[in-house]
Short mmCIF file of C-alpha atoms and ligand atoms in Angstrom, two decimals:
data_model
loop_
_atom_site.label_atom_id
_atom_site.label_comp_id
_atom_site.label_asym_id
_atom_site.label_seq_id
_atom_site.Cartn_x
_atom_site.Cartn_y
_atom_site.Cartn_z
CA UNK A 1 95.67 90.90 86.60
CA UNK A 2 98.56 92.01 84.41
CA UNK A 3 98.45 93.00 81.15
CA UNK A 4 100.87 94.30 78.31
CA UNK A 5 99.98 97.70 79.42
CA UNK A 6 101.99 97.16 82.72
CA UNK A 7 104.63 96.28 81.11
CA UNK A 8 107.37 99.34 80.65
CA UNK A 9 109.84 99.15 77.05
CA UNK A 10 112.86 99.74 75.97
CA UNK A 11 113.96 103.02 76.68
CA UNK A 12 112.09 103.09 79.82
CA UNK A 13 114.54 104.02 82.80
CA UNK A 14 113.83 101.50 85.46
CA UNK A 15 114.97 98.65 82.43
CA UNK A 16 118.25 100.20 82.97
CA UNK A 17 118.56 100.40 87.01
CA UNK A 18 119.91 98.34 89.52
CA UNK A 19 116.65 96.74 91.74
CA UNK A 20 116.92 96.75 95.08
CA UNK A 21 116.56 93.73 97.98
CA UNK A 22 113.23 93.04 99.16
CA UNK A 23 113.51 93.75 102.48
CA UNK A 24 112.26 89.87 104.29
CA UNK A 25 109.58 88.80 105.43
CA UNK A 26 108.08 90.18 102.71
CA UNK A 27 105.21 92.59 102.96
CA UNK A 28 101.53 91.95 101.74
CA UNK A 29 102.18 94.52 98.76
CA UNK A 30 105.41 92.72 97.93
CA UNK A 31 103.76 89.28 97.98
CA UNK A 32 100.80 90.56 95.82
CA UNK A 33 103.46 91.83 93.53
CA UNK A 34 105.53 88.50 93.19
CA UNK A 35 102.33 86.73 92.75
CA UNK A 36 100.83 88.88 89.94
CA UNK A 37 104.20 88.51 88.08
CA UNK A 38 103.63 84.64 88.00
CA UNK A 39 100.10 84.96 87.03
CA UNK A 40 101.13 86.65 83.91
CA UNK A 41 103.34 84.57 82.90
CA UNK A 42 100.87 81.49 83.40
CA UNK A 43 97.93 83.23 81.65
CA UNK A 44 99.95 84.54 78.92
CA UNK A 45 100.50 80.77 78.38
CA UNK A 46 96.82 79.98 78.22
CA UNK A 47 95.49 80.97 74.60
CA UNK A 48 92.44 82.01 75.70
CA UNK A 49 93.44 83.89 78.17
CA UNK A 50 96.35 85.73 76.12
CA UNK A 51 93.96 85.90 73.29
CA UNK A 52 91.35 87.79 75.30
CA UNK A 53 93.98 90.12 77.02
CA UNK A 54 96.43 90.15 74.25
CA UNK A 55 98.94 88.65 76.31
CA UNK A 56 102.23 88.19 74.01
CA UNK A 57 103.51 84.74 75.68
CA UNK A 58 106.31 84.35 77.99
CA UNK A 59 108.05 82.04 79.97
CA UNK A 60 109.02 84.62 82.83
CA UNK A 61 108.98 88.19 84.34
CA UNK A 62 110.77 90.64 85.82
CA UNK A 63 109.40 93.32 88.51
CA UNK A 64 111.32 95.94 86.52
CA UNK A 65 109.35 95.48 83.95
CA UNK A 66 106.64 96.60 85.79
CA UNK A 67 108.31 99.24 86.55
CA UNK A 68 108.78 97.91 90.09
CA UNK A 69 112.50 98.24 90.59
CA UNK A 70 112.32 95.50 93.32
CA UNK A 71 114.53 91.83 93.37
CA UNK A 72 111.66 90.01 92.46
CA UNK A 73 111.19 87.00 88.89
CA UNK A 74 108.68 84.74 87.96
CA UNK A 75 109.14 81.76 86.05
CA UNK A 76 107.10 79.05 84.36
CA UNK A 77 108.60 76.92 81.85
CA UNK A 78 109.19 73.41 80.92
CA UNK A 79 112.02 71.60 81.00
CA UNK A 80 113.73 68.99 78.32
CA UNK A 81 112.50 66.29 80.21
CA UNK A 82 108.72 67.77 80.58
CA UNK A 83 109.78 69.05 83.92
CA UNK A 84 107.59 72.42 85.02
CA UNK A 85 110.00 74.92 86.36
CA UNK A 86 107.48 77.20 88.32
CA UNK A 87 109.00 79.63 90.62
CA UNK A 88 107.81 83.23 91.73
CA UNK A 89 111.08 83.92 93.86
CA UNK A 90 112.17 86.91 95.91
CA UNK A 91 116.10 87.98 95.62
CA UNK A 92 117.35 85.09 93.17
CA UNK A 93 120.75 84.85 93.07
CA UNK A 94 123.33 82.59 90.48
CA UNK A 95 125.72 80.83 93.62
CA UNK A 96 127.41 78.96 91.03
CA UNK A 97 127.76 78.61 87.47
CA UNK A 98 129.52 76.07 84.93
CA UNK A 99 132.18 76.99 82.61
CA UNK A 100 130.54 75.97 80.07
CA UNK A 101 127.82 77.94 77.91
CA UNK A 102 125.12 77.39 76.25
CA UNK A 103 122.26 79.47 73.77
CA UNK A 104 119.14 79.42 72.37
CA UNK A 105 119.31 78.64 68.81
CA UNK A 106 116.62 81.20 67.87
CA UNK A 107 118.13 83.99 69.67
CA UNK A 108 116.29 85.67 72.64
CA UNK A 109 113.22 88.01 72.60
CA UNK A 110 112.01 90.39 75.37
CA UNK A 111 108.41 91.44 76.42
CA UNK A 112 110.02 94.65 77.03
CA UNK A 113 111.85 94.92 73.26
CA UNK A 114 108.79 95.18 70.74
CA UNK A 115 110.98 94.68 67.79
CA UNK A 116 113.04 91.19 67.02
CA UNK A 117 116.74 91.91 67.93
CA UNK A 118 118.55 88.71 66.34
CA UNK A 119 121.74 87.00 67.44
CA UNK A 120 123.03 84.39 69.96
CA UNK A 121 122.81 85.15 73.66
CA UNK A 122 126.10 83.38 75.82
CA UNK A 123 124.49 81.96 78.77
CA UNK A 124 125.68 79.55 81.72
CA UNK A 125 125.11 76.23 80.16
CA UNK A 126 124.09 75.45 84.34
CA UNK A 127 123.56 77.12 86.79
CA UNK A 128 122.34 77.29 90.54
CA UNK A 129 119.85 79.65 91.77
CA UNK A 130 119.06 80.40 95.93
CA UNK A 131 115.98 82.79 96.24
CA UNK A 132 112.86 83.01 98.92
CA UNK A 133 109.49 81.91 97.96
CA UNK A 134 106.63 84.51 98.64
CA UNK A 135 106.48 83.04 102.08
CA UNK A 136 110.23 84.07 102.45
CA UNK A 137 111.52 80.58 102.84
CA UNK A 138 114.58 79.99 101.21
CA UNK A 139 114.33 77.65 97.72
CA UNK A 140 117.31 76.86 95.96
CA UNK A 141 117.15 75.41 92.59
CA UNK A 142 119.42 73.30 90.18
CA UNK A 143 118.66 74.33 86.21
CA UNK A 144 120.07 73.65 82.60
CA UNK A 145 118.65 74.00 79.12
CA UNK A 146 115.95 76.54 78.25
CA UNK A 147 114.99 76.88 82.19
CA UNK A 148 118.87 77.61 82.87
CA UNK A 149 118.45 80.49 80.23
CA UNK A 150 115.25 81.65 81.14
CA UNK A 151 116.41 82.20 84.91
CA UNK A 152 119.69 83.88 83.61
CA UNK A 153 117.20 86.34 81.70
CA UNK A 154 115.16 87.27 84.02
CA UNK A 155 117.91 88.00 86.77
CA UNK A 156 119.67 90.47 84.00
CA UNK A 157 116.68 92.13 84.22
CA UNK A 158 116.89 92.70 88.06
CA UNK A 159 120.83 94.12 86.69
CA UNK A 160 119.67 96.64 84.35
CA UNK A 161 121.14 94.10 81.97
CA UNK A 162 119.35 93.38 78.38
CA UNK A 163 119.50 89.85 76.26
CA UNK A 164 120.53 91.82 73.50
CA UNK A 165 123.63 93.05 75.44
CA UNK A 166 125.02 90.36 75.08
CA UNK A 167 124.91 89.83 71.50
CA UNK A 168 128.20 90.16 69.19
CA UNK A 169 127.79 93.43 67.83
CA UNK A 170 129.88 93.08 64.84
CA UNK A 171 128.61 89.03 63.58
CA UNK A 172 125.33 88.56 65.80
CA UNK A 173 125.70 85.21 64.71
CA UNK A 174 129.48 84.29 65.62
CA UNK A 175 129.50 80.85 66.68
CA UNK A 176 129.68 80.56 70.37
CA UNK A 177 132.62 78.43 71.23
CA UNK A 178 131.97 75.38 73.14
CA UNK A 179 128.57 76.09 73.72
CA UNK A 180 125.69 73.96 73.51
CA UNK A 181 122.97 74.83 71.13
CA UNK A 182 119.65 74.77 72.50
CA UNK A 183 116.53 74.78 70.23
CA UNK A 184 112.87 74.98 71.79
O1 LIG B 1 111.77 88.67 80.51
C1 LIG B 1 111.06 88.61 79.52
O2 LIG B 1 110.96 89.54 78.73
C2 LIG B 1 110.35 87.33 79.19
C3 LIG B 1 111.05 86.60 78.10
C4 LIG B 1 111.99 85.65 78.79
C5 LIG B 1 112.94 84.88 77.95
C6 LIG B 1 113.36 85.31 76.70
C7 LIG B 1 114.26 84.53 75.97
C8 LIG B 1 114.77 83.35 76.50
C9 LIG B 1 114.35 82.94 77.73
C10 LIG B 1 113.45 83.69 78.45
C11 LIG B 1 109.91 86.04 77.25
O3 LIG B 1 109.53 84.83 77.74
S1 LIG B 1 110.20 86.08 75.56
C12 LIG B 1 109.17 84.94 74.87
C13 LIG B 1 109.71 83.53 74.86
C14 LIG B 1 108.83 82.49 74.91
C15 LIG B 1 109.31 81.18 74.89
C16 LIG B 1 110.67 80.91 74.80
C17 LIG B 1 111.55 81.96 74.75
C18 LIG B 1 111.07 83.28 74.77
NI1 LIG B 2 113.07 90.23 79.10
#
């Protein structure tokens, strides 16, 4: 299983690179990969288990920051409406977005960022995602709301891109226009 010790930090290279395509159908090493990404973030959610490990809790996972530079994200979170968004997806792409934006009200944190880097992160307030399931069969997925934000982060990843990129260097905290707030 993964631990924190898998997981590369900022500074680390690969954070910064461009993953490439997993080449479908995927290979047994790729689907071991995708699958111990999702584990993670499941035990990490599990207090015992994170407790035991010293699992810092997430809601997702990149394979960059495993230092596997691959297209690859895991995500397990729960939705406004006590929907489970649970998804371990190969190649996720955003096919559409909405104009409108939306952020989390406590500003973003990173597995891969040890320290708190505060400020609001601009994020689709919707979005759609198309991916392949670790049997390479094509999943495509309708999201808003902390799930919406979550997916957004964890594609950055597969872009080199950090949450705190995003933030408004000069007022971290510059209201975001037209945005919905999200708290959870
Ligand atoms: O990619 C990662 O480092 C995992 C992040 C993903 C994430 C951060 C901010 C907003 C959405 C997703 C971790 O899950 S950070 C811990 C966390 C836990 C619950 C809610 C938000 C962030
Ligand atoms: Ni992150």
């Amino acid at each position: 299983m993964l631990t924190m010790e898998d997981i590369i930090r900022d500074g680390h290279p690969t954070l910064r690179k461009t993953a490439e395509e997993v080449l479908l159908p995927p290979s047994e090493e790729d689907k071991q990969i995708l699958t111990s990404l999702l584990e993670f973030v499941i035990n990490s959610q599990d207090s015992e288990i994170a407790k035991k490990y010293g699992l810092r809790p997430g809601i997702g996972l990149a394979a960059p920051q495993i230092n596997v530079s691959k297209r690859m994200i895991a995500v397990h979170v729960t939705g406004d409406k006590g929907e489970l968004y649970s998804y371990a997806l190969f190649n996720p792409k955003i096919i559409s977005h909405s104009v409108e934006k939306s952020y989390l009200k406590s500003g973003e944190g990173c597995l891969s960022v040890d320290e708190a880097i505060p400020g609001y992160v601009p994020r689709y307030a919707r979005v759609t995602v198309k991916g392949f399931n670790v049997d390479g069969e094509e999943v495509k997925i309708r999201l808003r709301g902390l799930p919406a934000i979550c997916f957004q982060h964890e594609i950055d990843h597969l872009n080199g891109i950090m949450f705190y990129d995003h933030i408004d260097k000069k007022n971290p905290f510059k209201p975001i226009e037209d945005a919905i707030e999200i708290t959870s």
